[in-house]
Amino acid sequence: MPTPKRLHVITWGCQMNAYDSARMADVLAPLGYAPATAPEDADMVILNTCHIRDRATEKVFSELGRLRVIKAARAEAGRPTILAVAGCVAQAEGAEILARAPYVDIVLGPQTYHRLPEMVAQASRAAGAVINTDFPAESKFDHLPDAAAAQTAGGLTAFLTIQEGCNKFCSFCVVPYTRGAEASRPAASILAEARRMVAGGAREITLLGQNVNAWHGEGAGGTLAGLLTALAGIPGLIRLRYTTSHPRDMDAALIAAHASLPQLMPYLHLPVQSGSDRMLAAMNRRHTAAEYLDIVGRLRAARPDLAMSSDFIVGHPGETEADFEATLQLIREVRFAQAYSFKYSQRPGTPAAGAPFQVAEAEKDRRLQALQDLLRSQQAAFNASCVGLTVPVLVTGPGRHPGQIAGRAPWLQPVHLTAPAALIGQEIPVCIVAAHTNSLSGEFLKEKACA
Ligand code: 5AD
Ligand code: SF4
């Protein structure tokens, strides 16, 4: 038996990172690592970092500064600490991390997590730090132990990574450099993991990938539509979602799946970034605003209750007031239920970072404010439109107040209602009685519709 040790993982960024953190904990479990709640109690601390926007690197260094003190105090007490930096900052700035923070023991990129046990063994032996941020030829998916570790507490909703990396090379984005080229997991291993998750209690699975709808793995016809159809055949799996998609990969079969698969939830996160064709070209998005609107129209024809979510960037180099206005116009046409919006931030090594005509910070602030005002009003309108509807709610746990339970609507909003805790784990009909900024209140219906 390995000596019992404690592991503390700090995760920033996207759901892929959350999933990766769980898998890193999985690969370290055979070495005797169990979770620690605080870095002070941990024999190993992993910072799983995100590089997508600004200040990421500085955040990592400031956290490392704090951990350095903890590591020194533990060392004095005769308890060594292994400090690892993982994720996209590690991939992008590995050498810089070791130069500025030589007390870091391991730097590893997202493609090398399966080698973590070997790196830990090396780090405990050697004084010199271990750095591993290459893109190995073999896929990390082939080496990770199978686990249902990405299930959330209670296990009802789970994340399952099916694809990683990106070949799109949007002008502003670091992902193709940090996560590498697109790689898809074979259908058989995805289906096996999904079945295990369902056996462990999962009722909803969200498929993850940087470019999830570019999944072209072995089996299931090599398309996401085929994979979703296969997953929909798993008894007990009542809800499916996938994120994040690129408009270019929204093929006809995938749109048709939204009509034919009741398990596929009527909510889609489909980033558009801008509503200006000039900006979309500058961003190398390889689609126009009209093409995006056309996809949304076809999706809504397939699934009339489909709610849309998106990502937007304001202030990409060269963006004029007219370009920005075109983005507002696209938003007015689509009517989003939810969205994420960002000020453009220069990421070193990406094409846009060196482009002329960078937009002034104050102007970016103003545009972001206007964009978010519009998106907020659309989100409020969407939530208000749910009032009076009878919706299926997957009850995921107890609510905030005694006697309450909480769940999730098909469109991802949290729903709070007063009902017996025995309903946890079930999908129940709920009449929505009030809308709030980010959630809904409902009443449990024994009958199947609002009075
Ligand atoms: N600046 C601002 N936002 C960015 N995103 C990605 N890179 C940048 C950047 N350099 C946003 C995009 C993407 C989301 C995950 O993050 O909108 O869809
Ligand atoms: Fe980045 Fe564009 Fe790939 Fe999305 S599609 S991960 S924004 S390069």
Coordinates of N, CA, C and O in Angstrom, one line a residue, residues 77-137:
A77 N 8.7 22.0 9.0 CA 8.1 21.0 9.9 C 8.4 19.5 9.4 O 7.8 18.6 9.9
G78 N 9.3 19.4 8.4 CA 9.7 18.1 7.9 C 8.7 17.5 7.0 O 8.6 16.3 6.8
R79 N 7.8 18.3 6.4 CA 6.7 17.8 5.5 C 6.9 18.4 4.1 O 6.4 19.5 3.9
P80 N 7.6 17.7 3.2 CA 7.8 18.3 1.9 C 6.5 18.5 1.1 O 5.5 17.7 1.3
T81 N 6.4 19.4 0.2 CA 5.3 19.7 -0.7 C 5.7 19.7 -2.1 O 6.7 20.3 -2.5
I82 N 5.0 18.9 -2.9 CA 5.2 19.0 -4.4 C 4.3 20.0 -5.0 O 3.1 20.0 -4.7
L83 N 4.8 21.0 -5.7 CA 4.0 22.0 -6.3 C 4.0 21.9 -7.8 O 5.1 21.8 -8.4
A84 N 2.8 21.7 -8.4 CA 2.7 21.5 -9.8 C 1.8 22.6 -10.4 O 0.8 23.0 -9.8
V85 N 2.2 23.1 -11.6 CA 1.4 24.0 -12.4 C 1.0 23.3 -13.6 O 1.8 22.8 -14.4
A86 N -0.4 23.2 -13.8 CA -0.9 22.5 -15.0 C -1.8 23.4 -15.8 O -1.9 24.6 -15.4
G87 N -2.3 22.9 -16.9 CA -3.3 23.7 -17.6 C -2.6 24.6 -18.7 O -1.4 24.5 -19.0
C88 N -3.4 25.6 -19.1 CA -2.9 26.3 -20.3 C -1.8 27.3 -20.1 O -1.0 27.6 -20.9
V89 N -1.8 27.9 -18.9 CA -0.7 28.8 -18.5 C 0.6 28.0 -18.5 O 1.7 28.5 -19.0
A90 N 0.6 26.8 -18.0 CA 1.7 25.9 -18.0 C 2.2 25.6 -19.4 O 3.4 25.7 -19.7
Q91 N 1.3 25.4 -20.2 CA 1.6 25.1 -21.6 C 2.3 26.2 -22.3 O 3.3 26.1 -23.0
A92 N 1.7 27.4 -22.1 CA 2.1 28.6 -22.8 C 3.4 29.2 -22.1 O 4.2 29.8 -22.8
E93 N 3.6 29.1 -20.8 CA 4.6 29.8 -20.2 C 5.4 29.0 -19.3 O 5.9 29.4 -18.2
G94 N 5.6 27.7 -19.6 CA 6.3 26.7 -18.8 C 7.7 27.2 -18.3 O 8.0 27.2 -17.1
A95 N 8.5 27.6 -19.3 CA 9.9 28.0 -18.9 C 9.9 29.3 -18.0 O 10.6 29.3 -17.0
E96 N 9.0 30.2 -18.3 CA 8.9 31.4 -17.5 C 8.5 31.1 -16.1 O 9.0 31.7 -15.1
I97 N 7.6 30.1 -15.9 CA 7.2 29.7 -14.6 C 8.4 29.2 -13.8 O 8.6 29.7 -12.6
L98 N 9.2 28.4 -14.4 CA 10.3 27.8 -13.6 C 11.4 28.9 -13.4 O 12.0 28.8 -12.4
A99 N 11.5 29.8 -14.3 CA 12.5 30.9 -14.1 C 12.0 31.8 -12.9 O 12.8 32.2 -12.1
R100 N 10.7 32.2 -12.9 CA 10.3 33.1 -11.9 C 9.9 32.5 -10.6 O 9.9 33.1 -9.6
A101 N 9.6 31.2 -10.7 CA 9.1 30.5 -9.4 C 9.9 29.2 -9.4 O 9.3 28.1 -9.6
P102 N 11.2 29.2 -9.1 CA 12.0 28.0 -9.1 C 11.6 27.0 -8.1 O 12.0 25.8 -8.2
Y103 N 10.7 27.4 -7.1 CA 10.3 26.4 -6.1 C 9.1 25.5 -6.6 O 8.7 24.6 -6.0
V104 N 8.7 25.8 -7.9 CA 7.7 24.9 -8.5 C 8.4 23.6 -9.0 O 9.5 23.6 -9.5
D105 N 7.8 22.4 -8.7 CA 8.5 21.2 -9.0 C 8.1 20.6 -10.3 O 8.9 19.9 -11.0
I106 N 6.8 20.8 -10.7 CA 6.4 20.2 -12.0 C 5.6 21.2 -12.8 O 4.7 21.9 -12.2
V107 N 5.9 21.3 -14.1 CA 5.0 22.1 -15.0 C 4.5 21.2 -16.0 O 5.3 20.5 -16.7
L108 N 3.2 21.1 -16.2 CA 2.7 20.1 -17.2 C 1.6 20.7 -18.0 O 0.7 21.3 -17.4
G109 N 1.6 20.5 -19.3 CA 0.6 20.9 -20.2 C -0.6 19.9 -20.2 O -0.5 18.8 -19.8
P110 N -1.7 20.4 -20.8 CA -3.0 19.6 -20.7 C -2.8 18.2 -21.5 O -3.6 17.3 -21.2
Q111 N -1.8 18.1 -22.3 CA -1.7 16.8 -23.1 C -0.9 15.8 -22.3 O -0.8 14.7 -22.8
T112 N -0.4 16.1 -21.1 CA 0.5 15.2 -20.5 C 0.1 14.7 -19.1 O 0.9 14.2 -18.3
Y113 N -1.2 14.8 -18.8 CA -1.7 14.5 -17.5 C -1.5 13.0 -17.1 O -1.3 12.7 -16.0
H114 N -1.6 12.2 -18.2 CA -1.4 10.7 -17.9 C 0.0 10.4 -17.4 O 0.3 9.4 -16.9
R115 N 1.0 11.4 -17.6 CA 2.3 11.1 -17.2 C 2.6 11.6 -15.8 O 3.7 11.6 -15.3
L116 N 1.5 12.2 -15.2 CA 1.7 12.8 -13.9 C 2.3 11.9 -12.8 O 3.2 12.3 -12.1
P117 N 1.9 10.6 -12.7 CA 2.5 9.8 -11.7 C 4.0 9.6 -11.8 O 4.8 9.7 -10.9
E118 N 4.4 9.5 -13.1 CA 5.9 9.4 -13.4 C 6.6 10.7 -13.0 O 7.7 10.7 -12.4
M119 N 5.9 11.8 -13.3 CA 6.5 13.1 -13.0 C 6.6 13.3 -11.5 O 7.6 13.9 -11.0
V120 N 5.6 12.9 -10.8 CA 5.6 13.0 -9.3 C 6.7 12.2 -8.7 O 7.5 12.6 -7.8
A121 N 6.9 11.0 -9.2 CA 8.0 10.1 -8.8 C 9.3 10.8 -9.0 O 10.2 10.8 -8.1
Q122 N 9.5 11.3 -10.2 CA 10.7 12.0 -10.6 C 10.9 13.2 -9.6 O 12.0 13.4 -9.1
A123 N 9.9 14.0 -9.4 CA 10.0 15.2 -8.6 C 10.3 14.9 -7.2 O 11.1 15.6 -6.5
S124 N 9.8 13.8 -6.6 CA 10.1 13.4 -5.3 C 11.6 13.0 -5.2 O 12.2 13.1 -4.1
R125 N 12.1 12.4 -6.2 CA 13.5 11.9 -6.2 C 14.5 13.1 -6.4 O 15.4 13.3 -5.7
A126 N 14.2 13.9 -7.5 CA 15.2 14.9 -7.9 C 14.9 16.2 -7.3 O 13.8 16.5 -7.0
A127 N 15.9 17.0 -7.2 CA 15.7 18.4 -6.7 C 15.3 19.3 -7.9 O 14.5 20.2 -7.7
G128 N 15.8 19.0 -9.1 CA 15.4 19.8 -10.2 C 14.0 19.6 -10.6 O 13.4 18.6 -10.4
A129 N 13.4 20.7 -11.1 CA 12.0 20.7 -11.5 C 11.8 19.9 -12.8 O 12.7 19.8 -13.6
V130 N 10.6 19.4 -12.9 CA 10.2 18.6 -14.1 C 9.3 19.4 -15.0 O 8.3 20.0 -14.5
I131 N 9.6 19.4 -16.2 CA 8.8 20.2 -17.1 C 8.3 19.3 -18.3 O 9.1 18.6 -18.9
N132 N 7.0 19.3 -18.5 CA 6.5 18.4 -19.6 C 5.3 19.1 -20.2 O 4.2 19.1 -19.7
T133 N 5.6 19.8 -21.3 CA 4.5 20.5 -21.9 C 4.4 20.2 -23.4 O 3.9 21.0 -24.2
D134 N 5.0 19.1 -23.9 CA 4.9 18.8 -25.3 C 3.6 18.2 -25.7 O 2.8 17.8 -24.8
F135 N 3.4 18.1 -27.0 CA 2.2 17.4 -27.4 C 2.6 16.0 -27.8 O 3.1 15.8 -28.9
P136 N 2.5 15.0 -27.0 CA 2.9 13.7 -27.3 C 2.1 13.1 -28.5 O 0.9 13.4 -28.6
A137 N 2.7 12.1 -29.2 CA 2.0 11.5 -30.3 C 0.8 10.7 -29.8 O -0.3 10.8 -30.4

